[in-house]
XYZ file of C-alpha atoms in Angstrom:
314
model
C -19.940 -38.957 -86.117
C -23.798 -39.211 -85.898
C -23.337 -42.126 -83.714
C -21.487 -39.622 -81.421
C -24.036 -36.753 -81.149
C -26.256 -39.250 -80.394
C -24.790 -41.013 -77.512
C -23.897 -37.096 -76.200
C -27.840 -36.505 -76.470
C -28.288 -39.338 -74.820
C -26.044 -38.315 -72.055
C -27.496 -34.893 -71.360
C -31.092 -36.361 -71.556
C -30.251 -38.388 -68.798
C -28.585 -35.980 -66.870
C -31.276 -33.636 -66.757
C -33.567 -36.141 -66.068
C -31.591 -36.611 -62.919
C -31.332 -33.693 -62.099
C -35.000 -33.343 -61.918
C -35.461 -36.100 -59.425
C -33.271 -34.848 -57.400
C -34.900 -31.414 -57.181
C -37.908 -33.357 -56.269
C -36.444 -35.112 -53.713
C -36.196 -33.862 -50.107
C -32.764 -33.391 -48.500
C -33.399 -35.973 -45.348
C -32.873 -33.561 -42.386
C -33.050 -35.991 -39.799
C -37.004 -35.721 -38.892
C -39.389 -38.649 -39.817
C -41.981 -38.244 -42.250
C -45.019 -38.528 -40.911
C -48.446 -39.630 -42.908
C -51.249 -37.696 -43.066
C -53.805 -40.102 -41.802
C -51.695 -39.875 -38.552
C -50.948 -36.387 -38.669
C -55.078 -35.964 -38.749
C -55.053 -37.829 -34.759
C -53.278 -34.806 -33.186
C -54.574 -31.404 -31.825
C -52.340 -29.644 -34.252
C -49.454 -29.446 -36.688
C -46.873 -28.653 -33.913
C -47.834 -31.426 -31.674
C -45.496 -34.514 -32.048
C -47.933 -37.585 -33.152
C -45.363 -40.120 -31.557
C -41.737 -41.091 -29.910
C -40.291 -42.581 -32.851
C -41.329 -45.941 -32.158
C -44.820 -46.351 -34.133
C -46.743 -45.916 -30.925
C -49.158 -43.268 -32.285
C -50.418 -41.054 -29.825
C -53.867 -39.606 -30.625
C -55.922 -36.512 -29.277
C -57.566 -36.081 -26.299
C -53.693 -37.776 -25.337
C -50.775 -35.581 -26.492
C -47.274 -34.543 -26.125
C -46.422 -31.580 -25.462
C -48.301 -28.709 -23.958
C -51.328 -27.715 -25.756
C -51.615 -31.274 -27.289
C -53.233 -32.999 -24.587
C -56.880 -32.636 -23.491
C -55.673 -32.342 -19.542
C -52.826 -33.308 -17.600
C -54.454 -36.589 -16.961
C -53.571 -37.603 -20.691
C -50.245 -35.892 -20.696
C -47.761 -38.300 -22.589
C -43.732 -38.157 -22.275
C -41.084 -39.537 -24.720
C -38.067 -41.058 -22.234
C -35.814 -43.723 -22.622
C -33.857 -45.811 -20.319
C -33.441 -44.828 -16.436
C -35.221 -41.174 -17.378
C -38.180 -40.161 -14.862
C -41.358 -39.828 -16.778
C -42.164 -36.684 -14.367
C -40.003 -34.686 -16.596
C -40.770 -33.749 -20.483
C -37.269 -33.763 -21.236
C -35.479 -37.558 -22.044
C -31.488 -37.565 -21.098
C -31.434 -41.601 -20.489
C -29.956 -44.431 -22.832
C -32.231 -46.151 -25.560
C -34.684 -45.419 -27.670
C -37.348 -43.471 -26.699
C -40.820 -44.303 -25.201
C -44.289 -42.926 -24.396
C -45.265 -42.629 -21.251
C -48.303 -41.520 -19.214
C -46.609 -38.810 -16.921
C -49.121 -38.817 -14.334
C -48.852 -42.915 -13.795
C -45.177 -43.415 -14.414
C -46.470 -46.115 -16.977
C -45.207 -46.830 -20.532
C -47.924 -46.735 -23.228
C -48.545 -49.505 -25.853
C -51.444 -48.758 -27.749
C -54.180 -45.980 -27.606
C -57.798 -46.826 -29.014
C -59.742 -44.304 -29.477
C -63.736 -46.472 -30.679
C -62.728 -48.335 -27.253
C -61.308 -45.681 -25.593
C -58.827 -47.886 -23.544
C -55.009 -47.455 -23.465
C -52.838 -50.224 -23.350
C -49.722 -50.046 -20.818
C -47.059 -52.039 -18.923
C -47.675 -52.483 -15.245
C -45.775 -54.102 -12.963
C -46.251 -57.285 -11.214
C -46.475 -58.390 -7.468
C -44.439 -60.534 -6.292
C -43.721 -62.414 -2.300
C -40.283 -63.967 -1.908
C -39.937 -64.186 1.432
C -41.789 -65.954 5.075
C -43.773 -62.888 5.464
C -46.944 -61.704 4.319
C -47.112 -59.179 1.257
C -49.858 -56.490 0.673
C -49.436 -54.700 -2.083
C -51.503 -51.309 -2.736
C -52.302 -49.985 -6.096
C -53.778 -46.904 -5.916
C -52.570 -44.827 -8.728
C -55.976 -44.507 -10.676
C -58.101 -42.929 -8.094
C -60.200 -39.884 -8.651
C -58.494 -40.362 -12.465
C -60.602 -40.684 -15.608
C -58.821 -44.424 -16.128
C -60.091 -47.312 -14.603
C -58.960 -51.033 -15.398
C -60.725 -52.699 -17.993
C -62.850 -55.593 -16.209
C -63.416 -57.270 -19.495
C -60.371 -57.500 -21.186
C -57.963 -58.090 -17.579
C -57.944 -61.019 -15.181
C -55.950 -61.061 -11.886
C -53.424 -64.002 -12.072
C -51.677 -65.830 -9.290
C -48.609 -68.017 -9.448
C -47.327 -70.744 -9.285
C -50.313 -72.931 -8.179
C -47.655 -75.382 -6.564
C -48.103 -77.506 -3.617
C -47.207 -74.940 -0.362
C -49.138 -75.433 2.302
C -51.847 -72.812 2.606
C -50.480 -70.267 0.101
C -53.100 -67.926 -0.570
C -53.210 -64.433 -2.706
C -56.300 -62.322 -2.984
C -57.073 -59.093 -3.730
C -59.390 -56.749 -2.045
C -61.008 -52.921 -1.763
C -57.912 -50.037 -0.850
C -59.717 -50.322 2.780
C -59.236 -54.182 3.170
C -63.051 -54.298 3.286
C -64.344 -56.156 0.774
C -63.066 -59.366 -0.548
C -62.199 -59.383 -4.964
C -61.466 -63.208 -4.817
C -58.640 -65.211 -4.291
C -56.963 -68.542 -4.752
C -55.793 -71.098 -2.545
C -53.059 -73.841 -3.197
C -53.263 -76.769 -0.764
C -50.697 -79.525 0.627
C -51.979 -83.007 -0.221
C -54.565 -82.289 -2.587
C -55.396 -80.318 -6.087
C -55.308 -76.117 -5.778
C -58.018 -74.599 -4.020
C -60.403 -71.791 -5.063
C -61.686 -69.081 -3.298
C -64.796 -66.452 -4.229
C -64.897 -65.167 -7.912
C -61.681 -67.400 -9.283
C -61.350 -70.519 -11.538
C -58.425 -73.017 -12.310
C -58.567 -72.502 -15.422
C -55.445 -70.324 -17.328
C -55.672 -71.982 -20.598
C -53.647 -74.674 -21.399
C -51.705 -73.444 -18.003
C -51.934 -75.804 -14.922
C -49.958 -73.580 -12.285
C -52.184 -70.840 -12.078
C -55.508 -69.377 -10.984
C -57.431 -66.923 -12.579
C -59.879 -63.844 -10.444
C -62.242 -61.900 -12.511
C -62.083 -57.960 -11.460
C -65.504 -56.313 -11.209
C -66.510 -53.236 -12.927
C -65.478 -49.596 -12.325
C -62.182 -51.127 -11.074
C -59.753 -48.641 -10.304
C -57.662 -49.200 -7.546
C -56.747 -52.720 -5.135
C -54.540 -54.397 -2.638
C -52.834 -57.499 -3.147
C -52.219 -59.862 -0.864
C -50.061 -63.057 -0.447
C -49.712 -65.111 2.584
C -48.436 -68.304 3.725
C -48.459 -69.004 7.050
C -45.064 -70.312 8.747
C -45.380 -73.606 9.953
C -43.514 -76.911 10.867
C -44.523 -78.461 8.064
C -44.375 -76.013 5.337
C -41.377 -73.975 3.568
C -41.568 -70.844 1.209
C -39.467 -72.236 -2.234
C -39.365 -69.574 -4.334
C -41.606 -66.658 -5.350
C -45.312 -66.194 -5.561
C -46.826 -63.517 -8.317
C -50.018 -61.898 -8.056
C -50.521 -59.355 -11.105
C -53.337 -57.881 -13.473
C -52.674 -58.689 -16.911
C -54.540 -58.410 -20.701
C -55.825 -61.959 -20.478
C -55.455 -62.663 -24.293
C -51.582 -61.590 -24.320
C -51.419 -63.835 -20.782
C -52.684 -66.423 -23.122
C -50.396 -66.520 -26.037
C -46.796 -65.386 -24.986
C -46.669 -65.101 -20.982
C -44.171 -67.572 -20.169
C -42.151 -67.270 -16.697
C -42.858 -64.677 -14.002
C -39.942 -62.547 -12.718
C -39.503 -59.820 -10.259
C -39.815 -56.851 -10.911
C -40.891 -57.383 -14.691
C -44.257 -55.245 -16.144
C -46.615 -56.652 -18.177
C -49.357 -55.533 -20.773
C -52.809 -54.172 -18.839
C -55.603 -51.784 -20.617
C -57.237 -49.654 -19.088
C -60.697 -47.622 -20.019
C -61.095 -43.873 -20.235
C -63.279 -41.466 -20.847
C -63.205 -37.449 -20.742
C -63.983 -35.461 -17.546
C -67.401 -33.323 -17.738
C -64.887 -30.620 -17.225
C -64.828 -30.579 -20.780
C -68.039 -30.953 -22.006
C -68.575 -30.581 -25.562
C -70.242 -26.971 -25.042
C -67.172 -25.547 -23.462
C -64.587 -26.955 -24.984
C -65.451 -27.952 -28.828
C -65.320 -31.393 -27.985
C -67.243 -34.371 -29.353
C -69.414 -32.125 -31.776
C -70.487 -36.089 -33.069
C -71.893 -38.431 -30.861
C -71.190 -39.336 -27.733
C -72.204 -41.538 -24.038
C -71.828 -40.812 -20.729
C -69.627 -43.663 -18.824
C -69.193 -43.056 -15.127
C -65.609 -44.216 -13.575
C -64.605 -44.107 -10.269
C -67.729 -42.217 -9.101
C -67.617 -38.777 -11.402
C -69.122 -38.868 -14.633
C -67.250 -38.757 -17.793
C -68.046 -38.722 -21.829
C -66.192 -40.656 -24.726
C -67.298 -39.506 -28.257
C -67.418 -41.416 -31.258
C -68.163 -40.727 -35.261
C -71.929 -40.884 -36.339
C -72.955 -43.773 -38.590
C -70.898 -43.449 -41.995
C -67.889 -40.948 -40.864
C -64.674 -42.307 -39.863
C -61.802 -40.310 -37.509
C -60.791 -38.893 -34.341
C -63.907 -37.950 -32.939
C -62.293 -35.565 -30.026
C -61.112 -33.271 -32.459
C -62.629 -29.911 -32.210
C -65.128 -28.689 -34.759
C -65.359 -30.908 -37.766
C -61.890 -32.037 -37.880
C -61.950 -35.514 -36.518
C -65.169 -37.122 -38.170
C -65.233 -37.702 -42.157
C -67.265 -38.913 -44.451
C -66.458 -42.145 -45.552
């Protein structure tokens, strides 16, 4: 009998102790939990800090309106096939972040470098004619492309007679480099470019100058008796280092990781808007000057929050 009461004691311990857990346990409603240390990135509590695939979006960027600093940093969630022009996301597959304004999907944000990380697309000449490509879609924006962590690739360095891609100013006035594959004899280099892709042999690398923010790509092969186009030529920015270690193949029509550098328009000086109470410098992109703050020496955080919100003590 005593053996009895106490296995019943037993029982009722352990049911209240479960019943206590689950009091303390939220109901899962469907939304993610989010932690605090990114919740602290974002403007404020309402703002979403990402699209549900770890891609944290921190402020001056945003999504949503009133989470962004300007429509220049404006960032979308859309899947598959959805135009990144609208806010809303009706398309298949999980969702993405995009930068509205540039149609282009975001990889990483990083806020000491102030650079953002995104997939661009390739150029690419399949045909007997000469290809220009123009890509303008920086100009008179706070983004330009990061000269020191991009290099302009072409490929394949193969033996075509006189294939040549270069890249020069929007106007065609000024000559970026370019590379030069000749018949007979061991690829040819033009101004600013090297051989040398790594362990790659069949392609050429052109260093981009500074303040970079918009180009024309060109790829040419004259039509001649003696020559033939075989297959495609590529001419694309990419982030060197991920060139480096997992570019395999070119494709049409395939993107591939570029970063580009930001900073905030004068616009929104600190005295106007409550921005960058810490420190901050004064880049200049693309001709109009522009500030990026960061944390003074032992504080840690999102320096482009208003106030004293961003920058703690460490």
């Amino acid at each position: 009998m005593e053996i009895m009461k106490r296995v019943i004691m037993f029982q009722m311990i352990m049911m209240i102790i479960l019943l206590l857990c689950l009091m303390s346990t939220p109901i899962f409603t469907g939304a993610r939990n989010v932690d605090v240390n990114v919740r602290s990135n974002i403007i404020n509590s309402s703002c979403q800090a990402d699209c549900g695939n770890n891609v944290i979006i921190p402020y001056p960027f945003g999504i949503g309106a009133g989470c962004y600093v300007d429509h220049w940093f404006e960032v979308v969630c859309i899947s598959n096939n959805t135009d990144s022009s609208s806010s809303s996301s009706s398309g298949s597959g999980p969702p993405k972040p995009f930068l509205k304004r540039f149609n282009l999907e975001v990889l990483d944000i990083q806020l000491e470098e102030a650079t953002v990380r995104v997939q661009y697309p390739i150029f690419s000449k399949c045909d007997n004619f000469t290809s220009t490509g123009n890509h303008s879609e920086l100009v008179e924006s706070p983004f330009v492309f990061s000269d020191r962590t991009n290099k302009f690739i072409t490929m394949p360095m193969t033996c075509d007679c006189d294939f040549t891609t270069s890249i020069w100013s929007p106007d065609g006035s000024v000559s970026y480099g370019g590379c030069k594959s000749l018949c007979s004899s061991q690829s040819g280099l033009i101004l600013n470019s090297t051989s040398s892709c790594g362990h790659r042999t069949d392609c050429c690398t052109i260093t981009i100058p500074s303040n970079f923010g918009a180009f024309t790509t060109k790829i040419e092969q004259p039509i001649t008796p003696y020559n033939t186009i075989e297959g495609c030529k590529y001419g694309f920015l990419v982030d060197y280092l991920w060139f480096l270690s997992h570019f395999t193949t070119p494709t049409q029509n395939m993107s591939v990781p570029v970063v580009l550098k930001w900073g905030i328009a004068k616009a929104y000086d600190g005295s106007t808007s409550g921005l960058c109470k810490t420190d901050r410098d004064n880049p200049t992109f693309q001709g109009s000057s522009t500030f990026k703050c960061f944390c003074m020496s032992g504080f840690k955080g999102n320096p482009y929050l208003p106030d004293h919100e961003g920058c703690q003590g460490t």
